[in-house]
PDB file of C-alpha atoms and ligand atoms in Angstrom:
ATOM      1  CA  UNK E 834      -0.693  31.169  -4.153  1.00 91.00           C
ATOM      2  CA  UNK E 835      -3.789  32.719  -5.787  1.00 96.00           C
ATOM      3  CA  UNK E 836      -6.458  30.053  -5.115  1.00 98.00           C
ATOM      4  CA  UNK E 837      -6.663  26.866  -3.046  1.00 98.00           C
ATOM      5  CA  UNK E 838      -8.467  24.324  -5.222  1.00 98.00           C
ATOM      6  CA  UNK E 839      -6.351  21.185  -5.028  1.00 98.00           C
ATOM      7  CA  UNK E 840      -3.237  20.147  -3.065  1.00 98.00           C
ATOM      8  CA  UNK E 841      -1.624  19.141  -6.348  1.00 97.00           C
ATOM      9  CA  UNK E 842      -1.524  22.802  -7.449  1.00 96.00           C
ATOM     10  CA  UNK E 843       0.594  23.841  -4.436  1.00 98.00           C
ATOM     11  CA  UNK E 844       4.303  23.441  -3.847  1.00 98.00           C
ATOM     12  CA  UNK E 845       5.668  21.559  -0.809  1.00 98.00           C
ATOM     13  CA  UNK E 846       7.078  24.867   0.356  1.00 98.00           C
ATOM     14  CA  UNK E 847       3.665  26.573   0.246  1.00 98.00           C
ATOM     15  CA  UNK E 848       2.029  23.687   2.112  1.00 98.00           C
ATOM     16  CA  UNK E 849       4.735  23.611   4.780  1.00 98.00           C
ATOM     17  CA  UNK E 850       4.400  27.365   5.178  1.00 98.00           C
ATOM     18  CA  UNK E 851       0.620  26.997   5.703  1.00 98.00           C
ATOM     19  CA  UNK E 852       1.235  24.313   8.341  1.00 98.00           C
ATOM     20  CA  UNK E 853       3.767  26.500  10.162  1.00 98.00           C
ATOM     21  CA  UNK E 854       1.367  29.447  10.057  1.00 98.00           C
ATOM     22  CA  UNK E 855      -1.470  27.211  11.365  1.00 98.00           C
ATOM     23  CA  UNK E 856       0.685  26.196  14.337  1.00 98.00           C
ATOM     24  CA  UNK E 857       1.697  29.800  14.993  1.00 98.00           C
ATOM     25  CA  UNK E 858      -1.901  31.106  14.856  1.00 98.00           C
ATOM     26  CA  UNK E 859      -3.142  28.179  16.966  1.00 98.00           C
ATOM     27  CA  UNK E 860      -0.614  29.199  19.637  1.00 98.00           C
ATOM     28  CA  UNK E 861      -1.641  32.862  19.491  1.00 98.00           C
ATOM     29  CA  UNK E 862      -5.323  31.858  19.658  1.00 97.00           C
ATOM     30  CA  UNK E 863      -4.693  29.798  22.812  1.00 97.00           C
ATOM     31  CA  UNK E 864      -2.944  32.782  24.404  1.00 97.00           C
ATOM     32  CA  UNK E 865      -5.763  35.149  23.343  1.00 96.00           C
ATOM     33  CA  UNK E 866      -3.280  37.119  21.233  1.00 97.00           C
ATOM     34  CA  UNK E 867      -4.648  36.706  17.700  1.00 97.00           C
ATOM     35  CA  UNK E 868      -4.413  39.905  15.646  1.00 97.00           C
ATOM     36  CA  UNK E 869      -7.315  41.201  13.527  1.00 97.00           C
ATOM     37  CA  UNK E 870      -5.389  40.688  10.297  1.00 97.00           C
ATOM     38  CA  UNK E 871      -8.563  40.394   8.179  1.00 98.00           C
ATOM     39  CA  UNK E 872     -10.329  43.510   9.505  1.00 98.00           C
ATOM     40  CA  UNK E 873     -12.762  44.723   6.824  1.00 97.00           C
ATOM     41  CA  UNK E 874     -12.377  41.562   4.710  1.00 98.00           C
ATOM     42  CA  UNK E 875     -15.444  39.649   3.496  1.00 98.00           C
ATOM     43  CA  UNK E 876     -15.577  35.946   2.631  1.00 98.00           C
ATOM     44  CA  UNK E 877     -18.511  34.619   0.573  1.00 98.00           C
ATOM     45  CA  UNK E 878     -19.253  30.997   1.508  1.00 98.00           C
ATOM     46  CA  UNK E 879     -21.235  29.096  -1.107  1.00 97.00           C
ATOM     47  CA  UNK E 880     -22.626  25.648  -0.311  1.00 95.00           C
ATOM     48  CA  UNK E 881     -24.293  23.268  -2.756  1.00 94.00           C
ATOM     49  CA  UNK E 882     -24.208  20.565  -0.035  1.00 94.00           C
ATOM     50  CA  UNK E 883     -24.604  20.301   3.737  1.00 94.00           C
ATOM     51  CA  UNK E 884     -21.726  21.086   6.119  1.00 96.00           C
ATOM     52  CA  UNK E 885     -21.023  21.360   9.840  1.00 97.00           C
ATOM     53  CA  UNK E 886     -17.234  21.534  10.279  1.00 98.00           C
ATOM     54  CA  UNK E 887     -16.342  23.424   7.112  1.00 98.00           C
ATOM     55  CA  UNK E 888     -19.029  26.051   7.507  1.00 97.00           C
ATOM     56  CA  UNK E 889     -18.378  26.628  11.209  1.00 98.00           C
ATOM     57  CA  UNK E 890     -14.585  26.638  10.986  1.00 98.00           C
ATOM     58  CA  UNK E 891     -14.466  29.133   8.110  1.00 98.00           C
ATOM     59  CA  UNK E 892     -17.010  31.404   9.766  1.00 98.00           C
ATOM     60  CA  UNK E 893     -15.234  31.280  13.146  1.00 98.00           C
ATOM     61  CA  UNK E 894     -11.826  31.783  11.498  1.00 98.00           C
ATOM     62  CA  UNK E 895     -13.054  34.921   9.730  1.00 98.00           C
ATOM     63  CA  UNK E 896     -14.562  36.263  12.974  1.00 98.00           C
ATOM     64  CA  UNK E 897     -11.329  35.477  14.904  1.00 97.00           C
ATOM     65  CA  UNK E 898      -9.285  37.520  12.431  1.00 98.00           C
ATOM     66  CA  UNK E 899     -11.697  40.479  12.401  1.00 98.00           C
ATOM     67  CA  UNK E 900     -13.398  39.720   9.062  1.00 98.00           C
ATOM     68  CA  UNK E 901     -16.918  38.718   8.100  1.00 98.00           C
ATOM     69  CA  UNK E 902     -18.142  35.514   6.445  1.00 98.00           C
ATOM     70  CA  UNK E 903     -21.460  35.447   4.589  1.00 98.00           C
ATOM     71  CA  UNK E 904     -23.082  32.028   4.251  1.00 96.00           C
ATOM     72  CA  UNK E 905     -25.045  31.265   1.082  1.00 95.00           C
ATOM     73  CA  UNK E 906     -27.018  28.051   1.608  1.00 87.00           C
ATOM     74  CA  UNK E 907     -28.281  25.675  -1.074  1.00 80.00           C
ATOM     75  CA  UNK E 908     -31.699  27.350  -0.606  1.00 81.00           C
ATOM     76  CA  UNK E 909     -30.225  30.769  -1.447  1.00 84.00           C
ATOM     77  CA  UNK E 910     -28.572  30.140  -4.795  1.00 82.00           C
ATOM     78  CA  UNK E 911     -29.010  26.386  -5.307  1.00 75.00           C
ATOM     79  CA  UNK E 912     -26.814  24.335  -7.602  1.00 78.00           C
ATOM     80  CA  UNK E 913     -24.404  26.804  -9.176  1.00 81.00           C
ATOM     81  CA  UNK E 914     -25.226  27.400 -12.803  1.00 84.00           C
ATOM     82  CA  UNK E 915     -28.934  26.519 -12.586  1.00 86.00           C
ATOM     83  CA  UNK E 916     -30.334  29.963 -11.666  1.00 89.00           C
ATOM     84  CA  UNK E 917     -27.555  31.810 -13.472  1.00 92.00           C
ATOM     85  CA  UNK E 918     -24.234  30.898 -15.083  1.00 94.00           C
ATOM     86  CA  UNK E 919     -21.297  30.112 -12.778  1.00 95.00           C
ATOM     87  CA  UNK E 920     -19.213  32.780 -14.509  1.00 96.00           C
ATOM     88  CA  UNK E 921     -21.841  35.409 -13.592  1.00 96.00           C
ATOM     89  CA  UNK E 922     -22.037  34.271  -9.953  1.00 95.00           C
ATOM     90  CA  UNK E 923     -18.230  34.429  -9.811  1.00 97.00           C
ATOM     91  CA  UNK E 924     -18.065  38.005 -11.104  1.00 98.00           C
ATOM     92  CA  UNK E 925     -20.899  39.213  -8.843  1.00 97.00           C
ATOM     93  CA  UNK E 926     -19.387  37.635  -5.701  1.00 97.00           C
ATOM     94  CA  UNK E 927     -15.976  38.993  -6.685  1.00 98.00           C
ATOM     95  CA  UNK E 928     -17.429  42.527  -6.588  1.00 98.00           C
ATOM     96  CA  UNK E 929     -18.762  42.097  -3.031  1.00 98.00           C
ATOM     97  CA  UNK E 930     -16.223  39.861  -1.329  1.00 98.00           C
ATOM     98  CA  UNK E 931     -12.457  39.564  -0.964  1.00 98.00           C
ATOM     99  CA  UNK E 932     -12.591  35.787  -1.312  1.00 98.00           C
ATOM    100  CA  UNK E 933     -14.973  32.955  -2.162  1.00 98.00           C
ATOM    101  CA  UNK E 934     -15.156  29.593  -0.437  1.00 98.00           C
ATOM    102  CA  UNK E 935     -17.310  27.050  -2.260  1.00 98.00           C
ATOM    103  CA  UNK E 936     -18.528  23.495  -1.651  1.00 97.00           C
ATOM    104  CA  UNK E 937     -19.669  22.130  -4.988  1.00 96.00           C
ATOM    105  CA  UNK E 938     -20.709  18.880  -6.601  1.00 96.00           C
ATOM    106  CA  UNK E 939     -18.476  19.353  -9.621  1.00 97.00           C
ATOM    107  CA  UNK E 940     -14.828  20.386  -9.318  1.00 98.00           C
ATOM    108  CA  UNK E 941     -15.225  22.070 -12.706  1.00 97.00           C
ATOM    109  CA  UNK E 942     -17.541  24.615 -11.039  1.00 97.00           C
ATOM    110  CA  UNK E 943     -14.684  25.653  -8.735  1.00 98.00           C
ATOM    111  CA  UNK E 944     -12.305  26.000 -11.645  1.00 98.00           C
ATOM    112  CA  UNK E 945     -14.808  28.243 -13.417  1.00 98.00           C
ATOM    113  CA  UNK E 946     -15.397  30.327 -10.279  1.00 98.00           C
ATOM    114  CA  UNK E 947     -11.634  30.810  -9.960  1.00 98.00           C
ATOM    115  CA  UNK E 948     -11.335  31.744 -13.617  1.00 98.00           C
ATOM    116  CA  UNK E 949     -13.910  34.560 -13.383  1.00 98.00           C
ATOM    117  CA  UNK E 950     -14.063  35.765  -9.757  1.00 98.00           C
ATOM    118  CA  UNK E 951     -11.040  38.063  -9.697  1.00 98.00           C
ATOM    119  CA  UNK E 952     -10.588  37.119  -6.015  1.00 98.00           C
ATOM    120  CA  UNK E 953      -9.147  33.957  -4.371  1.00 98.00           C
ATOM    121  CA  UNK E 954     -11.366  30.851  -4.503  1.00 98.00           C
ATOM    122  CA  UNK E 955     -11.080  28.080  -1.892  1.00 98.00           C
ATOM    123  CA  UNK E 956     -12.266  24.497  -2.389  1.00 98.00           C
ATOM    124  CA  UNK E 957     -14.470  23.583   0.570  1.00 98.00           C
ATOM    125  CA  UNK E 958     -15.011  20.078  -0.912  1.00 98.00           C
ATOM    126  CA  UNK E 959     -15.804  18.991  -4.433  1.00 98.00           C
ATOM    127  CA  UNK E 960     -16.288  15.586  -6.014  1.00 97.00           C
ATOM    128  CA  UNK E 961     -12.533  15.646  -6.823  1.00 98.00           C
ATOM    129  CA  UNK E 962     -10.845  16.904  -3.676  1.00 98.00           C
ATOM    130  CA  UNK E 963     -11.118  18.131  -0.084  1.00 98.00           C
ATOM    131  CA  UNK E 964      -7.792  19.963   0.344  1.00 98.00           C
ATOM    132  CA  UNK E 965      -8.675  21.911   3.527  1.00 99.00           C
ATOM    133  CA  UNK E 966      -9.527  18.613   5.216  1.00 99.00           C
ATOM    134  CA  UNK E 967      -6.263  16.982   4.132  1.00 99.00           C
ATOM    135  CA  UNK E 968      -4.208  19.923   5.421  1.00 99.00           C
ATOM    136  CA  UNK E 969      -5.985  19.932   8.799  1.00 99.00           C
ATOM    137  CA  UNK E 970      -5.233  16.200   8.878  1.00 99.00           C
ATOM    138  CA  UNK E 971      -1.543  16.827   8.173  1.00 99.00           C
ATOM    139  CA  UNK E 972      -1.504  19.264  11.088  1.00 99.00           C
ATOM    140  CA  UNK E 973      -3.136  16.610  13.299  1.00 99.00           C
ATOM    141  CA  UNK E 974      -0.645  13.920  12.253  1.00 99.00           C
ATOM    142  CA  UNK E 975       2.264  16.288  12.889  1.00 98.00           C
ATOM    143  CA  UNK E 976       0.948  17.032  16.374  1.00 98.00           C
ATOM    144  CA  UNK E 977       0.284  13.397  17.303  1.00 98.00           C
ATOM    145  CA  UNK E 978       3.229  11.688  15.602  1.00 98.00           C
ATOM    146  CA  UNK E 979       5.764  14.529  15.926  1.00 98.00           C
ATOM    147  CA  UNK E 980       6.560  14.580  12.198  1.00 98.00           C
ATOM    148  CA  UNK E 981       5.183  14.022   8.706  1.00 98.00           C
ATOM    149  CA  UNK E 982       8.310  12.693   6.965  1.00 98.00           C
ATOM    150  CA  UNK E 983       8.204   8.901   6.785  1.00 98.00           C
ATOM    151  CA  UNK E 984       4.750   8.526   8.385  1.00 98.00           C
ATOM    152  CA  UNK E 985       2.787   5.518   7.089  1.00 98.00           C
ATOM    153  CA  UNK E 986      -0.820   6.414   6.394  1.00 98.00           C
ATOM    154  CA  UNK E 987      -3.275   3.563   5.751  1.00 99.00           C
ATOM    155  CA  UNK E 988      -6.569   4.536   4.104  1.00 99.00           C
ATOM    156  CA  UNK E 989      -9.371   1.972   4.179  1.00 99.00           C
ATOM    157  CA  UNK E 990     -12.343   2.391   1.854  1.00 98.00           C
ATOM    158  CA  UNK E 991     -13.443   4.570  -1.025  1.00 98.00           C
ATOM    159  CA  UNK E 992     -10.893   6.172  -3.369  1.00 98.00           C
ATOM    160  CA  UNK E 993     -12.823   9.423  -3.043  1.00 98.00           C
ATOM    161  CA  UNK E 994     -12.227  13.185  -2.700  1.00 98.00           C
ATOM    162  CA  UNK E 995     -10.728  12.835   0.796  1.00 98.00           C
ATOM    163  CA  UNK E 996      -8.452   9.921  -0.200  1.00 98.00           C
ATOM    164  CA  UNK E 997      -7.246  11.867  -3.239  1.00 98.00           C
ATOM    165  CA  UNK E 998      -6.433  14.994  -1.218  1.00 98.00           C
ATOM    166  CA  UNK E 999      -4.551  12.851   1.318  1.00 98.00           C
ATOM    167  CA  UNK E1000      -2.638  11.152  -1.505  1.00 98.00           C
ATOM    168  CA  UNK E1001      -1.410  14.480  -2.877  1.00 98.00           C
ATOM    169  CA  UNK E1002      -0.665  15.786   0.625  1.00 98.00           C
ATOM    170  CA  UNK E1003       1.366  12.626   1.299  1.00 98.00           C
ATOM    171  CA  UNK E1004       3.295  13.094  -1.931  1.00 98.00           C
ATOM    172  CA  UNK E1005       4.091  16.737  -1.174  1.00 98.00           C
ATOM    173  CA  UNK E1006       4.844  16.368   2.529  1.00 98.00           C
ATOM    174  CA  UNK E1007       6.882  13.162   2.805  1.00 98.00           C
ATOM    175  CA  UNK E1008       4.370  10.544   4.014  1.00 98.00           C
ATOM    176  CA  UNK E1009       3.738   7.178   2.412  1.00 98.00           C
ATOM    177  CA  UNK E1010       0.137   6.123   1.828  1.00 98.00           C
ATOM    178  CA  UNK E1011      -1.393   2.729   1.155  1.00 98.00           C
ATOM    179  CA  UNK E1012      -5.067   2.468   0.315  1.00 98.00           C
ATOM    180  CA  UNK E1013      -7.278  -0.630   0.419  1.00 98.00           C
ATOM    181  CA  UNK E1014     -10.467  -0.435  -1.649  1.00 98.00           C
ATOM    182  CA  UNK E1015     -12.886  -2.941  -3.159  1.00 98.00           C
ATOM    183  CA  UNK E1016     -12.862  -3.473  -6.909  1.00 98.00           C
ATOM    184  CA  UNK E1017     -14.383  -0.519  -8.754  1.00 98.00           C
ATOM    185  CA  UNK E1018     -13.843   1.937  -5.892  1.00 98.00           C
ATOM    186  CA  UNK E1019     -10.078   2.469  -6.141  1.00 98.00           C
ATOM    187  CA  UNK E1020      -8.321   5.792  -6.593  1.00 98.00           C
ATOM    188  CA  UNK E1021      -8.142   6.600 -10.306  1.00 98.00           C
ATOM    189  CA  UNK E1022      -4.934   5.881 -12.227  1.00 98.00           C
ATOM    190  CA  UNK E1023      -4.400   9.572 -12.979  1.00 97.00           C
ATOM    191  CA  UNK E1024      -4.196  10.363  -9.257  1.00 98.00           C
ATOM    192  CA  UNK E1025      -1.933   7.404  -8.506  1.00 98.00           C
ATOM    193  CA  UNK E1026       0.448   8.315 -11.330  1.00 98.00           C
ATOM    194  CA  UNK E1027       0.461  12.033 -10.508  1.00 98.00           C
ATOM    195  CA  UNK E1028       1.110  11.431  -6.793  1.00 98.00           C
ATOM    196  CA  UNK E1029       3.884   8.923  -7.517  1.00 98.00           C
ATOM    197  CA  UNK E1030       5.436  11.208 -10.140  1.00 98.00           C
ATOM    198  CA  UNK E1031       5.800  13.797  -7.395  1.00 96.00           C
ATOM    199  CA  UNK E1032       7.497  11.228  -5.150  1.00 96.00           C
ATOM    200  CA  UNK E1033       6.977   7.436  -5.098  1.00 97.00           C
ATOM    201  CA  UNK E1034       4.655   7.259  -2.093  1.00 98.00           C
ATOM    202  CA  UNK E1035       1.296   5.732  -2.959  1.00 98.00           C
ATOM    203  CA  UNK E1036       0.092   2.135  -3.384  1.00 98.00           C
ATOM    204  CA  UNK E1037      -3.440   1.011  -4.143  1.00 98.00           C
ATOM    205  CA  UNK E1038      -4.164  -2.455  -2.724  1.00 98.00           C
ATOM    206  CA  UNK E1039      -7.175  -4.653  -2.036  1.00 98.00           C
ATOM    207  CA  UNK E1040      -6.554  -6.167   1.412  1.00 98.00           C
ATOM    208  CA  UNK E1041      -7.188  -3.926   4.479  1.00 98.00           C
ATOM    209  CA  UNK E1042      -5.013  -6.163   6.697  1.00 98.00           C
ATOM    210  CA  UNK E1043      -2.043  -5.769   4.344  1.00 98.00           C
ATOM    211  CA  UNK E1044      -2.556  -1.996   4.247  1.00 98.00           C
ATOM    212  CA  UNK E1045      -2.647  -1.456   8.018  1.00 98.00           C
ATOM    213  CA  UNK E1046       0.519  -3.485   8.746  1.00 97.00           C
ATOM    214  CA  UNK E1047       3.077  -1.073  10.232  1.00 97.00           C
ATOM    215  CA  UNK E1048       0.751   1.943   9.828  1.00 98.00           C
ATOM    216  CA  UNK E1049       1.185   4.993  12.059  1.00 98.00           C
ATOM    217  CA  UNK E1050      -2.274   6.239  11.103  1.00 98.00           C
ATOM    218  CA  UNK E1051      -5.430   4.472   9.903  1.00 99.00           C
ATOM    219  CA  UNK E1052      -7.916   6.703   8.102  1.00 99.00           C
ATOM    220  CA  UNK E1053     -11.367   6.038   6.775  1.00 99.00           C
ATOM    221  CA  UNK E1054     -14.264   8.018   5.298  1.00 98.00           C
ATOM    222  CA  UNK E1055     -17.876   7.355   4.403  1.00 98.00           C
ATOM    223  CA  UNK E1056     -18.687   4.709   1.808  1.00 98.00           C
ATOM    224  CA  UNK E1057     -21.415   6.988   0.431  1.00 98.00           C
ATOM    225  CA  UNK E1058     -20.295  10.549  -0.240  1.00 98.00           C
ATOM    226  CA  UNK E1059     -22.746  13.411  -0.631  1.00 97.00           C
ATOM    227  CA  UNK E1060     -24.341  13.088  -4.062  1.00 96.00           C
ATOM    228  CA  UNK E1061     -23.953   9.264  -4.173  1.00 98.00           C
ATOM    229  CA  UNK E1062     -27.081   8.456  -2.146  1.00 97.00           C
ATOM    230  CA  UNK E1063     -28.728   6.678  -5.102  1.00 98.00           C
ATOM    231  CA  UNK E1064     -25.885   4.101  -5.001  1.00 98.00           C
ATOM    232  CA  UNK E1065     -26.394   3.319  -1.299  1.00 98.00           C
ATOM    233  CA  UNK E1066     -27.373  -0.355  -1.657  1.00 98.00           C
ATOM    234  CA  UNK E1067     -24.634  -1.317  -4.096  1.00 98.00           C
ATOM    235  CA  UNK E1068     -21.998   0.575  -2.092  1.00 98.00           C
ATOM    236  CA  UNK E1069     -23.019  -1.032   1.208  1.00 98.00           C
ATOM    237  CA  UNK E1070     -22.602  -4.418  -0.485  1.00 98.00           C
ATOM    238  CA  UNK E1071     -19.274  -3.556  -2.142  1.00 98.00           C
ATOM    239  CA  UNK E1072     -17.633  -2.224   1.031  1.00 98.00           C
ATOM    240  CA  UNK E1073     -18.377  -5.246   3.229  1.00 98.00           C
ATOM    241  CA  UNK E1074     -15.032  -6.248   4.763  1.00 98.00           C
ATOM    242  CA  UNK E1075     -13.686  -2.666   4.670  1.00 98.00           C
ATOM    243  CA  UNK E1076     -14.820  -1.583   8.130  1.00 98.00           C
ATOM    244  CA  UNK E1077     -12.254  -0.111  10.541  1.00 98.00           C
ATOM    245  CA  UNK E1078     -13.031  -2.211  13.601  1.00 98.00           C
ATOM    246  CA  UNK E1079     -11.289  -3.815  16.602  1.00 98.00           C
ATOM    247  CA  UNK E1080     -10.440  -6.914  14.571  1.00 98.00           C
ATOM    248  CA  UNK E1081      -8.578  -4.856  11.932  1.00 98.00           C
ATOM    249  CA  UNK E1082      -6.791  -2.842  14.638  1.00 98.00           C
ATOM    250  CA  UNK E1083      -5.282  -6.040  16.072  1.00 98.00           C
ATOM    251  CA  UNK E1084      -2.845  -5.732  13.126  1.00 98.00           C
ATOM    252  CA  UNK E1085      -1.827  -2.148  14.064  1.00 98.00           C
ATOM    253  CA  UNK E1086      -2.708  -1.679  17.752  1.00 97.00           C
ATOM    254  CA  UNK E1087      -0.797   1.596  18.175  1.00 97.00           C
ATOM    255  CA  UNK E1088      -2.031   3.374  15.061  1.00 98.00           C
ATOM    256  CA  UNK E1089      -3.913   6.651  15.441  1.00 98.00           C
ATOM    257  CA  UNK E1090      -7.449   6.488  14.074  1.00 98.00           C
ATOM    258  CA  UNK E1091      -8.616   9.269  11.782  1.00 99.00           C
ATOM    259  CA  UNK E1092     -11.898  10.137  10.078  1.00 98.00           C
ATOM    260  CA  UNK E1093     -12.844  13.435   8.432  1.00 98.00           C
ATOM    261  CA  UNK E1094     -16.425  13.134   9.802  1.00 98.00           C
ATOM    262  CA  UNK E1095     -19.341  12.824   9.512  1.00 98.00           C
ATOM    263  CA  UNK E1096     -18.825   9.179  10.537  1.00 98.00           C
ATOM    264  CA  UNK E1097     -21.358   6.442   9.880  1.00 98.00           C
ATOM    265  CA  UNK E1098     -20.813   4.182  12.856  1.00 98.00           C
ATOM    266  CA  UNK E1099     -21.515   0.583  11.976  1.00 98.00           C
ATOM    267  CA  UNK E1100     -20.549   1.175   8.335  1.00 98.00           C
ATOM    268  CA  UNK E1101     -16.960   2.352   7.673  1.00 98.00           C
ATOM    269  CA  UNK E1102     -16.033   2.517  11.387  1.00 98.00           C
ATOM    270  CA  UNK E1103     -17.376   1.013  14.588  1.00 98.00           C
ATOM    271  CA  UNK E1104     -18.483   3.165  17.499  1.00 98.00           C
ATOM    272  CA  UNK E1105     -15.924   1.337  19.654  1.00 98.00           C
ATOM    273  CA  UNK E1106     -13.019   2.365  17.404  1.00 98.00           C
ATOM    274  CA  UNK E1107     -14.265   5.939  16.890  1.00 98.00           C
ATOM    275  CA  UNK E1108     -14.435   6.361  20.675  1.00 98.00           C
ATOM    276  CA  UNK E1109     -11.162   4.497  21.442  1.00 98.00           C
ATOM    277  CA  UNK E1110      -8.154   6.212  23.078  1.00 98.00           C
ATOM    278  CA  UNK E1111      -6.197   6.185  19.794  1.00 98.00           C
ATOM    279  CA  UNK E1112      -8.951   8.034  17.953  1.00 98.00           C
ATOM    280  CA  UNK E1113      -8.010  11.637  17.095  1.00 98.00           C
ATOM    281  CA  UNK E1114     -11.141  12.465  15.121  1.00 98.00           C
ATOM    282  CA  UNK E1115     -12.111  15.520  17.171  1.00 98.00           C
ATOM    283  CA  UNK E1116      -8.577  16.922  17.029  1.00 98.00           C
ATOM    284  CA  UNK E1117      -8.921  16.715  13.255  1.00 98.00           C
ATOM    285  CA  UNK E1118     -12.225  18.584  13.440  1.00 98.00           C
ATOM    286  CA  UNK E1119     -10.673  21.278  15.654  1.00 98.00           C
ATOM    287  CA  UNK E1120      -7.679  21.629  13.354  1.00 98.00           C
ATOM    288  CA  UNK E1121      -9.980  22.558  10.488  1.00 98.00           C
ATOM    289  CA  UNK E1122     -10.317  25.908  12.279  1.00 98.00           C
ATOM    290  CA  UNK E1123      -6.587  26.338  12.839  1.00 98.00           C
ATOM    291  CA  UNK E1124      -5.702  25.508   9.236  1.00 98.00           C
ATOM    292  CA  UNK E1125      -8.501  27.651   7.802  1.00 98.00           C
ATOM    293  CA  UNK E1126      -7.269  30.684   9.767  1.00 98.00           C
ATOM    294  CA  UNK E1127      -3.822  30.323   8.212  1.00 98.00           C
ATOM    295  CA  UNK E1128      -5.234  29.801   4.734  1.00 98.00           C
ATOM    296  CA  UNK E1129      -7.530  32.839   4.971  1.00 98.00           C
ATOM    297  CA  UNK E1130      -4.773  35.058   6.314  1.00 98.00           C
ATOM    298  CA  UNK E1131      -2.500  33.938   3.499  1.00 98.00           C
ATOM    299  CA  UNK E1132      -5.047  34.359   0.684  1.00 98.00           C
ATOM    300  CA  UNK E1133      -7.160  37.312   1.861  1.00 98.00           C
ATOM    301  CA  UNK E1134      -4.612  39.155   4.001  1.00 94.00           C
ATOM    302  CA  UNK E1135      -2.586  40.063   0.945  1.00 79.00           C
ATOM    303  CA  UNK E1136      -5.557  41.306  -1.100  1.00 71.00           C
TER     304      UNK E1136
HETATM  305  N1   CP L 193     -15.231  17.005   7.261  1.00 97.64           N
HETATM  306  C1   CP L 193     -16.068  17.921   6.754  1.00 97.64           C
HETATM  307  O1   CP L 193     -15.796  18.568   5.741  1.00 97.64           O
HETATM  308  O2   CP L 193     -17.217  18.076   7.461  1.00 97.64           O
HETATM  309  P1   CP L 193     -18.509  18.900   6.994  1.00 97.64           P
HETATM  310  O3   CP L 193     -19.065  18.167   5.796  1.00 97.64           O
HETATM  311  O4   CP L 193     -19.438  18.866   8.162  1.00 97.64           O
HETATM  312  O5   CP L 193     -18.082  20.287   6.630  1.00 97.64           O
HETATM  313  N1  NVA L 194     -16.300  11.994   1.124  1.00 97.64           N
HETATM  314  C1  NVA L 194     -17.258  12.750   1.898  1.00 97.64           C
HETATM  315  C2  NVA L 194     -16.555  13.728   2.757  1.00 97.64           C
HETATM  316  C3  NVA L 194     -17.451  14.544   3.656  1.00 97.64           C
HETATM  317  C4  NVA L 194     -16.695  15.564   4.462  1.00 97.64           C
HETATM  318  C5  NVA L 194     -18.241  13.439   0.962  1.00 97.64           C
HETATM  319  O1  NVA L 194     -17.820  13.926  -0.106  1.00 97.64           O
HETATM  320  O2  NVA L 194     -19.428  13.486   1.271  1.00 97.64           O
END
């Protein structure tokens, strides 16, 4: 594995290996026995958008493994390609760092960085996908449900970057996923076909109640992703009826509740549900760190 841009690009074997390594490193971390496998390694972290979990977990993971992460904020280099071409940024960063982690508006920017950098590039969220989130979520599901094979994942809301990454993770790792979205906000046909070509596993539906029936896990994400703020009013209208709340959970009372965070309580999820005993949202946030450590060791450790 050279880069980590999209779950779809990885084999099931590679993803399972990353999960096993995450579990192993999580165990060593808890025992205070992590090795400094990335001593002398530098990670450049480029952000076009805000971040709490992704920024912190990558920076802590690099520190844990003896490496250094350098954070380039939107104020530092702005939207990639505006101050200088993406291909130039890629080649400059590739001369200083052993890997690049980037959070971009356009997925195409990541592809271009990967094409020119000469070092591994990691997707820290783009408009197309959030693969590090989906893998931390797979780790969380495995821990809480004891397995991934045959798990029923219900996604309520926007067919966005997080939903797409979960769809491909489900296809590769043996889960089935049903998604309920309002008209115009479904997952795109290309994603649905590609995920189902891998393994028939994904259905796009309209009715949240239908989707949560028999679910092991109910997942939701914001109705307004970063960069979509201008559509706030129309999105708030469109997503009425797609809130994960106590009424919806009556149809799947034992399901674990997941959210990638940040959560907008009162919109896609109620405070009551986010704080309920079945909510595993902070385990997901913690597992970002454990997955990132494995990913960095795999990509940068072999440089
Ligand atoms: N879930 C997630 O990626 O959070 P941040 O946007 O805070 O990094
Ligand atoms: N879909 C959200 C995820 C944030 C982690 C966004 O892109 O803003």
